PDB file of C-alpha atoms and ligand atoms in Angstrom:
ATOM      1  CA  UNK A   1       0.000   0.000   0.000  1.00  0.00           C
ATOM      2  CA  UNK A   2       1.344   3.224  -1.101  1.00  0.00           C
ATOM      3  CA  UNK A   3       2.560   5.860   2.062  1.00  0.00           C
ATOM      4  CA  UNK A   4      -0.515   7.593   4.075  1.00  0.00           C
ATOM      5  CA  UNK A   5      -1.410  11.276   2.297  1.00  0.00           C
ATOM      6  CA  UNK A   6       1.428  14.207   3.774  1.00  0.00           C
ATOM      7  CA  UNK A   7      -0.019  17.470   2.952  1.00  0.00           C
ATOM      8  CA  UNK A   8       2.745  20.174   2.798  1.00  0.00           C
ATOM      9  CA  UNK A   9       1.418  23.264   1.995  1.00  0.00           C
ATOM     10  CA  UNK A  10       3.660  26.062  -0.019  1.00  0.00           C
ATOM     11  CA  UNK A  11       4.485  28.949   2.270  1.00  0.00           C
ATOM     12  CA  UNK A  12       5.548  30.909  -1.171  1.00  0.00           C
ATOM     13  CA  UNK A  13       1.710  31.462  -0.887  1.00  0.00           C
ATOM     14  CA  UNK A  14       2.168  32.982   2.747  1.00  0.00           C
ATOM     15  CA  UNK A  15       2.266  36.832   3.392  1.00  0.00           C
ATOM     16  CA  UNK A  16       5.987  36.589   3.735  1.00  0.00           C
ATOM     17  CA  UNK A  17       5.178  39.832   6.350  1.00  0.00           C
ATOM     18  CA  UNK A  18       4.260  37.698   8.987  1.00  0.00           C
ATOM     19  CA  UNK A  19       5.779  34.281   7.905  1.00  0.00           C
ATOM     20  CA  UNK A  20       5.798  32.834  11.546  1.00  0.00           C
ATOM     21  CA  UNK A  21       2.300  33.756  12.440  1.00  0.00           C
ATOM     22  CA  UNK A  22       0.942  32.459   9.039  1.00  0.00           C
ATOM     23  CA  UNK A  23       3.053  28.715   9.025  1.00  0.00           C
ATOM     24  CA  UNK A  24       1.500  27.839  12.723  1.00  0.00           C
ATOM     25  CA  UNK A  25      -1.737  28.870  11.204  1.00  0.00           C
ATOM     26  CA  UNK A  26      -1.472  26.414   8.530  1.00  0.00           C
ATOM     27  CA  UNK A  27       0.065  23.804  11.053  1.00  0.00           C
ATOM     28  CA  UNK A  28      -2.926  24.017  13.085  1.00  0.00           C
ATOM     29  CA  UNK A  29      -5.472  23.959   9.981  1.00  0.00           C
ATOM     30  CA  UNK A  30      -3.950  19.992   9.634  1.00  0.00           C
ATOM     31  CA  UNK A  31      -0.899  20.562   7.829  1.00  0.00           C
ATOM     32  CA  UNK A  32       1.550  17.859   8.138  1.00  0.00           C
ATOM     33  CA  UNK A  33       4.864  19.721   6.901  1.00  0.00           C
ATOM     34  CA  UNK A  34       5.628  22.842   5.513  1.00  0.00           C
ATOM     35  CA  UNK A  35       6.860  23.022   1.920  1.00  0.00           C
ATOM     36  CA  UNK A  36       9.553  26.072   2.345  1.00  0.00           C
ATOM     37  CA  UNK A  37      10.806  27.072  -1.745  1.00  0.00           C
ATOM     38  CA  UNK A  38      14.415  28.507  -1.762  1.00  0.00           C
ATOM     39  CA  UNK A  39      15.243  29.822  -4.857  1.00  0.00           C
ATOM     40  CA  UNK A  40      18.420  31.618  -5.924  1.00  0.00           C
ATOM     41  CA  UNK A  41      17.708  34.036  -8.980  1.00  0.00           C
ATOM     42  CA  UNK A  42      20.151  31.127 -10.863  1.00  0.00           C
ATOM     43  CA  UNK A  43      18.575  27.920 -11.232  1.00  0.00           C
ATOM     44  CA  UNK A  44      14.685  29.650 -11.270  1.00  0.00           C
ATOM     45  CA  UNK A  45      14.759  33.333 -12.617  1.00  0.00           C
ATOM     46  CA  UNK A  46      13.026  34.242  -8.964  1.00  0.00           C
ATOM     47  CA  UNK A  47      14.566  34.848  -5.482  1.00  0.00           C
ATOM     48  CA  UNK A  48      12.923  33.708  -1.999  1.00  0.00           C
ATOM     49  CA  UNK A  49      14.907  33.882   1.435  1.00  0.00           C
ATOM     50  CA  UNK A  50      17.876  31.518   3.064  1.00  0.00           C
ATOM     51  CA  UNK A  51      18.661  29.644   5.911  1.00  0.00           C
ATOM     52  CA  UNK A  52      18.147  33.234   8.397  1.00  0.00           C
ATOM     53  CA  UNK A  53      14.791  33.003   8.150  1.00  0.00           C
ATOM     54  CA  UNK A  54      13.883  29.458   7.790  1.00  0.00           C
ATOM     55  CA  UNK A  55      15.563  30.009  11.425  1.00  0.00           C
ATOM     56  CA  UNK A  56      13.126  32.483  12.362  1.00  0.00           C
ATOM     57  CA  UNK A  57      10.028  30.650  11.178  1.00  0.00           C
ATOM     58  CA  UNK A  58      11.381  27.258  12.769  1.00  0.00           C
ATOM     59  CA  UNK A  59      11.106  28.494  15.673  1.00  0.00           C
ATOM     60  CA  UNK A  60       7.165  28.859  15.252  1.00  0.00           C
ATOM     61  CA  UNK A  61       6.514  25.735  14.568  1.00  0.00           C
ATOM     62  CA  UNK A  62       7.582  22.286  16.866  1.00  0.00           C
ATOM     63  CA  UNK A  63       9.977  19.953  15.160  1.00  0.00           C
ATOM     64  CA  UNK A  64       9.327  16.532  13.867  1.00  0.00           C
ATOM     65  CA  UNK A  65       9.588  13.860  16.987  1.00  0.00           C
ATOM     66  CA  UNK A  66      10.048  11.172  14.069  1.00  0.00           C
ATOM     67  CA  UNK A  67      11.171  11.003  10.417  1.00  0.00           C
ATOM     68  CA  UNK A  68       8.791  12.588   8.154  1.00  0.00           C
ATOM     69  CA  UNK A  69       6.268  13.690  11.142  1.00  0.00           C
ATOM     70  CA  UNK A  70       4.243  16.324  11.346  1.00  0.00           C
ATOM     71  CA  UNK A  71       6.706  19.706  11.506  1.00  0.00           C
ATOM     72  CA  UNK A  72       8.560  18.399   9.125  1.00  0.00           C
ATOM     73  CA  UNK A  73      10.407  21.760   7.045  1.00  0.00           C
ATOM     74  CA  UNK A  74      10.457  20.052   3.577  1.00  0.00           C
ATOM     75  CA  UNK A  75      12.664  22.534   2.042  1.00  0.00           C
ATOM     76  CA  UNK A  76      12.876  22.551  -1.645  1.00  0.00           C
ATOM     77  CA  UNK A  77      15.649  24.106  -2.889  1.00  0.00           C
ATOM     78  CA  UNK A  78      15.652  25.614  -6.492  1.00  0.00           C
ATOM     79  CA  UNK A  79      19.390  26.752  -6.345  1.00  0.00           C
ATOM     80  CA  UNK A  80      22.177  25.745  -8.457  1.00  0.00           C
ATOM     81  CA  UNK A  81      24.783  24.554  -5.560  1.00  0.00           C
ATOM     82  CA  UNK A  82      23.152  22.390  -3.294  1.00  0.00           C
ATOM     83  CA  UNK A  83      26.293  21.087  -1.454  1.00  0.00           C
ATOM     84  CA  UNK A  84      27.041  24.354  -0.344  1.00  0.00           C
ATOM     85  CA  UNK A  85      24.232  24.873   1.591  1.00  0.00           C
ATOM     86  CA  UNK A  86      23.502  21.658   3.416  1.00  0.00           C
ATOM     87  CA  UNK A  87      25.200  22.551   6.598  1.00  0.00           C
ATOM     88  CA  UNK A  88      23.432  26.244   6.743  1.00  0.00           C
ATOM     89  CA  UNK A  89      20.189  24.550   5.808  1.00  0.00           C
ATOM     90  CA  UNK A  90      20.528  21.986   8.829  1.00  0.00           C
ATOM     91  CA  UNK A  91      21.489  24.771  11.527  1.00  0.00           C
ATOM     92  CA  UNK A  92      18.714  26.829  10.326  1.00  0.00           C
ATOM     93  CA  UNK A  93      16.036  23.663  11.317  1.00  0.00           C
ATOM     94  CA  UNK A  94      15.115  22.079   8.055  1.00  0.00           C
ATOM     95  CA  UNK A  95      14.380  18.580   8.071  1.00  0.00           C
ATOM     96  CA  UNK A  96      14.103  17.076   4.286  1.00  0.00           C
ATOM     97  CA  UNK A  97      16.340  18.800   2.008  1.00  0.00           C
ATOM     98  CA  UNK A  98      15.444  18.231  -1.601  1.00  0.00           C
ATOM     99  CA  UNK A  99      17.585  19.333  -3.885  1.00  0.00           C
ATOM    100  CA  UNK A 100      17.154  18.996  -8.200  1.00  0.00           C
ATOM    101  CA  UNK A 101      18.755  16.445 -10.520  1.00  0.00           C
ATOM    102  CA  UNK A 102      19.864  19.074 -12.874  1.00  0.00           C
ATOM    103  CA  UNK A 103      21.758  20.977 -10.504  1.00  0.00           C
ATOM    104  CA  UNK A 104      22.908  18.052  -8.738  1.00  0.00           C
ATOM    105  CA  UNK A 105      26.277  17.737 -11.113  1.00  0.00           C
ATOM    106  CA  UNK A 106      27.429  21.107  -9.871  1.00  0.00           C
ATOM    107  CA  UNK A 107      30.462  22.386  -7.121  1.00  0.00           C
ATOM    108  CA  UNK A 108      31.886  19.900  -4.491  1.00  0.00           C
ATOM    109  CA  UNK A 109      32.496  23.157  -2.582  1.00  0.00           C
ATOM    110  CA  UNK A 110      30.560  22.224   0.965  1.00  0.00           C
ATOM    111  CA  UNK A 111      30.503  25.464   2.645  1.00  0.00           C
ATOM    112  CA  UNK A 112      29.441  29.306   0.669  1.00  0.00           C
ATOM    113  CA  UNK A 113      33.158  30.465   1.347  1.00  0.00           C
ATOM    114  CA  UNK A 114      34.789  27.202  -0.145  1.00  0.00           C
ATOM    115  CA  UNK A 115      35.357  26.947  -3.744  1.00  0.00           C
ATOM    116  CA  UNK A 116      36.464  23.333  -5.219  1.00  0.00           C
ATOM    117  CA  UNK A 117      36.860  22.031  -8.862  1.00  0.00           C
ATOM    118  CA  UNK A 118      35.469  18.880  -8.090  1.00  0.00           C
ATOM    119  CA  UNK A 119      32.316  18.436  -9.381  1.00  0.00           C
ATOM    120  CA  UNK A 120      29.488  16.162  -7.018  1.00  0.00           C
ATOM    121  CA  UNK A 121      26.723  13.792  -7.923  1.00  0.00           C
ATOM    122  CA  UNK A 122      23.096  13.011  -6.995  1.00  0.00           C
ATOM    123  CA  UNK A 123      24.371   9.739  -5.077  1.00  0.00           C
ATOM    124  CA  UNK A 124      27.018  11.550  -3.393  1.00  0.00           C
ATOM    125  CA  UNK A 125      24.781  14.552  -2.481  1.00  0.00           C
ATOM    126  CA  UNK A 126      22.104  12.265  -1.079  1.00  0.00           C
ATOM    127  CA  UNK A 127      25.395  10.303   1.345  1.00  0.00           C
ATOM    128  CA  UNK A 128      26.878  13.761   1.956  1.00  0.00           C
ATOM    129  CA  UNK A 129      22.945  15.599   3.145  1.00  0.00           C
ATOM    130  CA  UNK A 130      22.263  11.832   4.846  1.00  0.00           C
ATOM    131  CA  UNK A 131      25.569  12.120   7.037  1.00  0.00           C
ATOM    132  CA  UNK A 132      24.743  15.320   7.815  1.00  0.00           C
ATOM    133  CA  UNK A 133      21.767  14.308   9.608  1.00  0.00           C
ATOM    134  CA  UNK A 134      18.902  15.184   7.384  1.00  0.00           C
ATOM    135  CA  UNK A 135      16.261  13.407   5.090  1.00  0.00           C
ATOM    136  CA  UNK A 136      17.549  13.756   1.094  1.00  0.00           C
ATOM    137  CA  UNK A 137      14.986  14.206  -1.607  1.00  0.00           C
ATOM    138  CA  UNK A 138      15.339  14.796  -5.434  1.00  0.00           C
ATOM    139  CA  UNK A 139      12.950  16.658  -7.477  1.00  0.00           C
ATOM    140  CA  UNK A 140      12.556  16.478 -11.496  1.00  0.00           C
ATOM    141  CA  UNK A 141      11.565  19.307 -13.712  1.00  0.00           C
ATOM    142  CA  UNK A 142       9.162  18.605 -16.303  1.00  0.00           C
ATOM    143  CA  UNK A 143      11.809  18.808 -18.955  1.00  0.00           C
ATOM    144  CA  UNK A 144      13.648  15.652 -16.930  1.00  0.00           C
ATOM    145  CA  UNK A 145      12.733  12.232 -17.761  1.00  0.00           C
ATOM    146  CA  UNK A 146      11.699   9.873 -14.984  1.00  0.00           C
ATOM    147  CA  UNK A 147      14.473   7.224 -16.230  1.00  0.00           C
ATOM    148  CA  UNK A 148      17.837   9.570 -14.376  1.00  0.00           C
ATOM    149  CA  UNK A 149      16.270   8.523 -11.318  1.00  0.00           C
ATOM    150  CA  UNK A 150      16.217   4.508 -11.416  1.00  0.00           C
ATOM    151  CA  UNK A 151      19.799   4.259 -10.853  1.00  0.00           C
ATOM    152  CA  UNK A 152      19.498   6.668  -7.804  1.00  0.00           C
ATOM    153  CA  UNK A 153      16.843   4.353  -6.167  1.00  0.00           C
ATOM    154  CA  UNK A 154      18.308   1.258  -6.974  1.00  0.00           C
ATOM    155  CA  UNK A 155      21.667   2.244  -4.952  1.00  0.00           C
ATOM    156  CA  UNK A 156      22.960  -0.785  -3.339  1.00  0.00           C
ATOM    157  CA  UNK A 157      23.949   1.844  -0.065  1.00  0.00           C
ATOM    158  CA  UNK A 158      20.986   2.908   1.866  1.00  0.00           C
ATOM    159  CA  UNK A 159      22.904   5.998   2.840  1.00  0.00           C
ATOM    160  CA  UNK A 160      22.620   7.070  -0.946  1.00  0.00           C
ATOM    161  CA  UNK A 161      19.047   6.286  -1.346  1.00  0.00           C
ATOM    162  CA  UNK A 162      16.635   9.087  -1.497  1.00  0.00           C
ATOM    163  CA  UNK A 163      13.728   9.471   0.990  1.00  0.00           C
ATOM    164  CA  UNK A 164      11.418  11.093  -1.019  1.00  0.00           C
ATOM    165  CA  UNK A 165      11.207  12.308  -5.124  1.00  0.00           C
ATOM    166  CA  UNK A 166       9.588  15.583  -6.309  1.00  0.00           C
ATOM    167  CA  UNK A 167       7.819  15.501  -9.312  1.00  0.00           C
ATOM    168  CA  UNK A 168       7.098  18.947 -10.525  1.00  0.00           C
ATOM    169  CA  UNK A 169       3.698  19.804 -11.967  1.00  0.00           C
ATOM    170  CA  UNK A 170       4.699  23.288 -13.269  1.00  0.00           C
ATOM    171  CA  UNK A 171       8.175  24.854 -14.203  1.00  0.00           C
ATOM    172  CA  UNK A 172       9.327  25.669 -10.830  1.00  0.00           C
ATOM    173  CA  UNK A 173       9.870  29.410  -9.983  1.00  0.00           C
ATOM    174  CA  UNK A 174       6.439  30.620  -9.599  1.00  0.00           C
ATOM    175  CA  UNK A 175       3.573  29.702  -7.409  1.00  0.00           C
ATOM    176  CA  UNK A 176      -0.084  29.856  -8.550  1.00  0.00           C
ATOM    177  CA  UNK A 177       0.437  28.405 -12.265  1.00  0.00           C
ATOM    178  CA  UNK A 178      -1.392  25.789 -14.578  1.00  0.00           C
ATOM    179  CA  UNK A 179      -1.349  22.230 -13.453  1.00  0.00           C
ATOM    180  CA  UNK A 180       0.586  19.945 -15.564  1.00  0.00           C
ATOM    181  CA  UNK A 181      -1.173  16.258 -16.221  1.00  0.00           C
ATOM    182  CA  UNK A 182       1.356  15.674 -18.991  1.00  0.00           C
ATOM    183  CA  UNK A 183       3.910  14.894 -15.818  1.00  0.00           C
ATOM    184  CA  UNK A 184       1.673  12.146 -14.024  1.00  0.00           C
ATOM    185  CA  UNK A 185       3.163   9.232 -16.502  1.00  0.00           C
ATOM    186  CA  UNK A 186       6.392   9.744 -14.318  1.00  0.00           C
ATOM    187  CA  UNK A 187       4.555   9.394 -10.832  1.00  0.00           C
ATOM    188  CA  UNK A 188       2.452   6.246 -12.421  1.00  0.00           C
ATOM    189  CA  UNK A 189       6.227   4.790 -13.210  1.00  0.00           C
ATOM    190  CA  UNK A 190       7.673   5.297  -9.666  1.00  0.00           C
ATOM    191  CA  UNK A 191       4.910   4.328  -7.668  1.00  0.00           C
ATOM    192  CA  UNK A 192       4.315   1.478  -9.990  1.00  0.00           C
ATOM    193  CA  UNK A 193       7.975  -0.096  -9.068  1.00  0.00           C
ATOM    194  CA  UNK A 194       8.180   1.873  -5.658  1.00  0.00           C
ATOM    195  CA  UNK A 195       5.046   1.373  -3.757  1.00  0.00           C
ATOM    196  CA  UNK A 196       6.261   2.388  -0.627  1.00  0.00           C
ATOM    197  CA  UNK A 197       7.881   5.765  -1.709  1.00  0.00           C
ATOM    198  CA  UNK A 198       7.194   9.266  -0.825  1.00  0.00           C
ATOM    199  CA  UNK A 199       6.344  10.712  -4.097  1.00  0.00           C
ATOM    200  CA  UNK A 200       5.841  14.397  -3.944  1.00  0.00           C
ATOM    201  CA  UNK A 201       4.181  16.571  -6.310  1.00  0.00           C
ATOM    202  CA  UNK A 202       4.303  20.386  -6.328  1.00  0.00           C
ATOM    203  CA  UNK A 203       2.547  22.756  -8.590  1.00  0.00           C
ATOM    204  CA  UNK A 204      -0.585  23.573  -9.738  1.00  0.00           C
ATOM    205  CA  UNK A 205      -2.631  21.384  -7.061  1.00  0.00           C
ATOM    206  CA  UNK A 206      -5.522  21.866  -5.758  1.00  0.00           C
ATOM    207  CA  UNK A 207      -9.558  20.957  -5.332  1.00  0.00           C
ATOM    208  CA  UNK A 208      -9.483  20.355  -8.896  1.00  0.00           C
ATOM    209  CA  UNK A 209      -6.294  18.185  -9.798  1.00  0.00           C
ATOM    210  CA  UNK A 210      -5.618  16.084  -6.919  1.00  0.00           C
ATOM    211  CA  UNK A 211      -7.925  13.352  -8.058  1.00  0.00           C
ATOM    212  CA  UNK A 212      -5.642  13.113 -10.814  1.00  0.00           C
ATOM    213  CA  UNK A 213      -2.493  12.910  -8.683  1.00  0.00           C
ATOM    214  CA  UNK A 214      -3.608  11.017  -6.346  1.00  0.00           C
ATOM    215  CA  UNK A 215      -5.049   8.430  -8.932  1.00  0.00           C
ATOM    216  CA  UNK A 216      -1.340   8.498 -10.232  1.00  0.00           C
ATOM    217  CA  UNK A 217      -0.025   7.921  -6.977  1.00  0.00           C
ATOM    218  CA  UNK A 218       1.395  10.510  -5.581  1.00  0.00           C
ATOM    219  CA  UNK A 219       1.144  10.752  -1.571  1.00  0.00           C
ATOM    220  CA  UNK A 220       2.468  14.096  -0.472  1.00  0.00           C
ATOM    221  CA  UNK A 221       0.795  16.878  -2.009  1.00  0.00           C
ATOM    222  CA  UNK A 222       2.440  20.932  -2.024  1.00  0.00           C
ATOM    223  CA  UNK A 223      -0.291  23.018  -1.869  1.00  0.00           C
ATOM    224  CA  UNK A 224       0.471  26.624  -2.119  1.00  0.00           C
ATOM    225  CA  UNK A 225      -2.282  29.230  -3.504  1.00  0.00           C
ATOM    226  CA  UNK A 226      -5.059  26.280  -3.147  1.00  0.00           C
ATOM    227  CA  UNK A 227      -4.176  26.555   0.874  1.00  0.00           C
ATOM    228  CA  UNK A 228      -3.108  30.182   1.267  1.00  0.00           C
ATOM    229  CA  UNK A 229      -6.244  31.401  -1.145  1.00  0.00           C
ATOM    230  CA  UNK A 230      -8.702  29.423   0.595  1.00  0.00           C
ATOM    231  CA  UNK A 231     -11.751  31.186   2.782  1.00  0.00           C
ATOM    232  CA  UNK A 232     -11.547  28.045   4.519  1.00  0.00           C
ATOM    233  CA  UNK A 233      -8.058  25.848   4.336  1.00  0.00           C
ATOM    234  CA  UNK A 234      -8.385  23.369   6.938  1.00  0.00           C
ATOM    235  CA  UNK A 235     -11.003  22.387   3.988  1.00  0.00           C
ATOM    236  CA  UNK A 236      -9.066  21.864   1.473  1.00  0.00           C
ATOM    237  CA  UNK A 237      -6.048  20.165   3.486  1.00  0.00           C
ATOM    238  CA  UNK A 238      -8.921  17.620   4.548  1.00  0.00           C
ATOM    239  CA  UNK A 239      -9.935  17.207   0.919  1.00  0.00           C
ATOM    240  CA  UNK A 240      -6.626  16.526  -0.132  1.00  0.00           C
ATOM    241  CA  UNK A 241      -5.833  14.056   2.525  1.00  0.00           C
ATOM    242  CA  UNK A 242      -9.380  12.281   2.032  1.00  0.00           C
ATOM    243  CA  UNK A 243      -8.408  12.249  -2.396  1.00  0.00           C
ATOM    244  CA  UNK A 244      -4.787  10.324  -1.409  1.00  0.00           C
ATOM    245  CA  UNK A 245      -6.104   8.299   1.439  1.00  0.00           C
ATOM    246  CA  UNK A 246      -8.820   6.577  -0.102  1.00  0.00           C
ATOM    247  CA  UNK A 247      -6.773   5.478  -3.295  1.00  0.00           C
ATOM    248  CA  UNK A 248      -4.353   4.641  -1.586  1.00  0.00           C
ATOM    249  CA  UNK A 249      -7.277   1.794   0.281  1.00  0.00           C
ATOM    250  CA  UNK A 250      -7.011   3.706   3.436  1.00  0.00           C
ATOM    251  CA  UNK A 251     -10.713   5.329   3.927  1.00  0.00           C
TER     252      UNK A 251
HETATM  253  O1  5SP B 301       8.128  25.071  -6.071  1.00  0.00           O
HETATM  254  C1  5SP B 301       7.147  25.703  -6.380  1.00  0.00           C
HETATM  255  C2  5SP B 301       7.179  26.653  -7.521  1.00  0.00           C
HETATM  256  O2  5SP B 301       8.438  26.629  -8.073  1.00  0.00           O
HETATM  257  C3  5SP B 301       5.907  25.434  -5.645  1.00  0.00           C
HETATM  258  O3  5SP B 301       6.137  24.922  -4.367  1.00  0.00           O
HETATM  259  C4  5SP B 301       4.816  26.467  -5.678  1.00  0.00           C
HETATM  260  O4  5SP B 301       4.981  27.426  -4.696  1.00  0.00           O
HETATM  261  C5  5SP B 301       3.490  25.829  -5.508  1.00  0.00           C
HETATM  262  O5  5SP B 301       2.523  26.800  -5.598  1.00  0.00           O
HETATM  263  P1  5SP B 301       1.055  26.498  -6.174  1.00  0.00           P
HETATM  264  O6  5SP B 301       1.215  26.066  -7.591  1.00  0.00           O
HETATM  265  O7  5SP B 301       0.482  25.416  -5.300  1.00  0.00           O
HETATM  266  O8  5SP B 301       0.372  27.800  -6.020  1.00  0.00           O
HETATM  267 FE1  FE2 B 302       8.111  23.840  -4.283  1.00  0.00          FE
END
């Protein structure tokens, strides 16, 4: 049986003028983990916040007690040197750091004042993020084919395993666009050989596509604008937990 619905709403959706206030709202509407999008200005032509105040806003909601539990700061990170910001990331109280594929070939370099001509890879990312004491995930944009990541989940060493895989709906960057079906095919595939994997998708979801991911497999479901936009989001969190959990045979 796939994993039981995680519903992670986007906090790009937030009013980013009272960030702490508006993530315990959501936590306390029946979120399960907060989605938290860092983007650089490099790998997505748009620019969020770093580790300082995923610091601030940690400190607003409890942490996890277990892997993957509720309070979990699934931190998605749309930047084009993820090595280099592990360690920050960690301090600043994330919990799942999910970097992408196609910036997962870039600088060694594990600190922002180190520079290094070594180059990394996904497998050594996911050991490196694992051994420093977080959960590892790796998201796919919708120009990536499912097929980079059966290698990566058929690694022999756990420690170079991911925890979870992103499959994004939209082209990251931007909250609040179109829903991409034409992406589902790669969900169907994982689940398909991985049914107990966390298989995220992000973008585009809402009261009106999550049959279709959910039907597809997916389990934990980003919600920005659908949550945030909502007159009444505990509502729609419920409705997306009750559209995974009874495909998934557990309603
Ligand atoms: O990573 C991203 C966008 O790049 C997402 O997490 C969005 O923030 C989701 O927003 P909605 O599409 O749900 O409004
Ligand atoms: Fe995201």
């Amino acid at each position: 049986m796939a994993p039981p619905a995680i519903i992670a709403p986007s906090i790009l959706s937030a009013d980013f003028a009272q960030l702490g206030q508006d993530c315990a709202r959501t936590m306390e509407q029946g979120a399960d983990w907060l989605h938290v999008d860092i983007m650089d200005g490099h790998f997505v032509p748009n620019i969020t916040f770093g580790a300082p105040v995923v610091a601030k806003i940690r400190s607003h909601v409890d942490k996890p007690t277990v892997a993957h539990g509720r309070g979990t700061f699934d931190c998605h990170m749309m930047i084009a040197e993820p090595k280099k910001w592990v360690k920050e990331f960690k301090k600043a109280g994330c919990d799942l750091y999910c970097f992408h594929y196609e910036a997962a070939f870039s600088t060694a370099a594990e600190s922002p004042e180190e520079t290094s001509d070594k180059k990394t890879s996904p497998k050594e990312l996911i050991r490196y993020i694992h051994d420093n004491g977080l959960l590892a995930g790796i998201a796919i944009k919708p120009d990536t084919s499912v097929d980079v990541l059966w290698d990566i989940l058929d690694a022999t060493d756990p420690k170079e395993k991911p925890d979870m895989v992103l499959v994004m709906t939209v082209h990251p960057g931007f909250g609040g666009q179109k829903f991409m079906a034409s992406e589902l095919p790669k969900v169907q595939a994982l689940r398909a050989k991985y049914p107990e994997l966390n298989i995220e998708v992000d973008g585009g979801l809402g009261p009106g596509t999550i049959d279709q991911a959910a039907d597809a497999g997916a389990n934990v479901i980003v919600a920005g604008s659908a949550v945030f936009g909502a007159k009444d989001p505990s509502e729609v969190i419920s409705l997306l937990r009750k559209s995974v959990d009874s495909r998934a045979g557990r309603l």
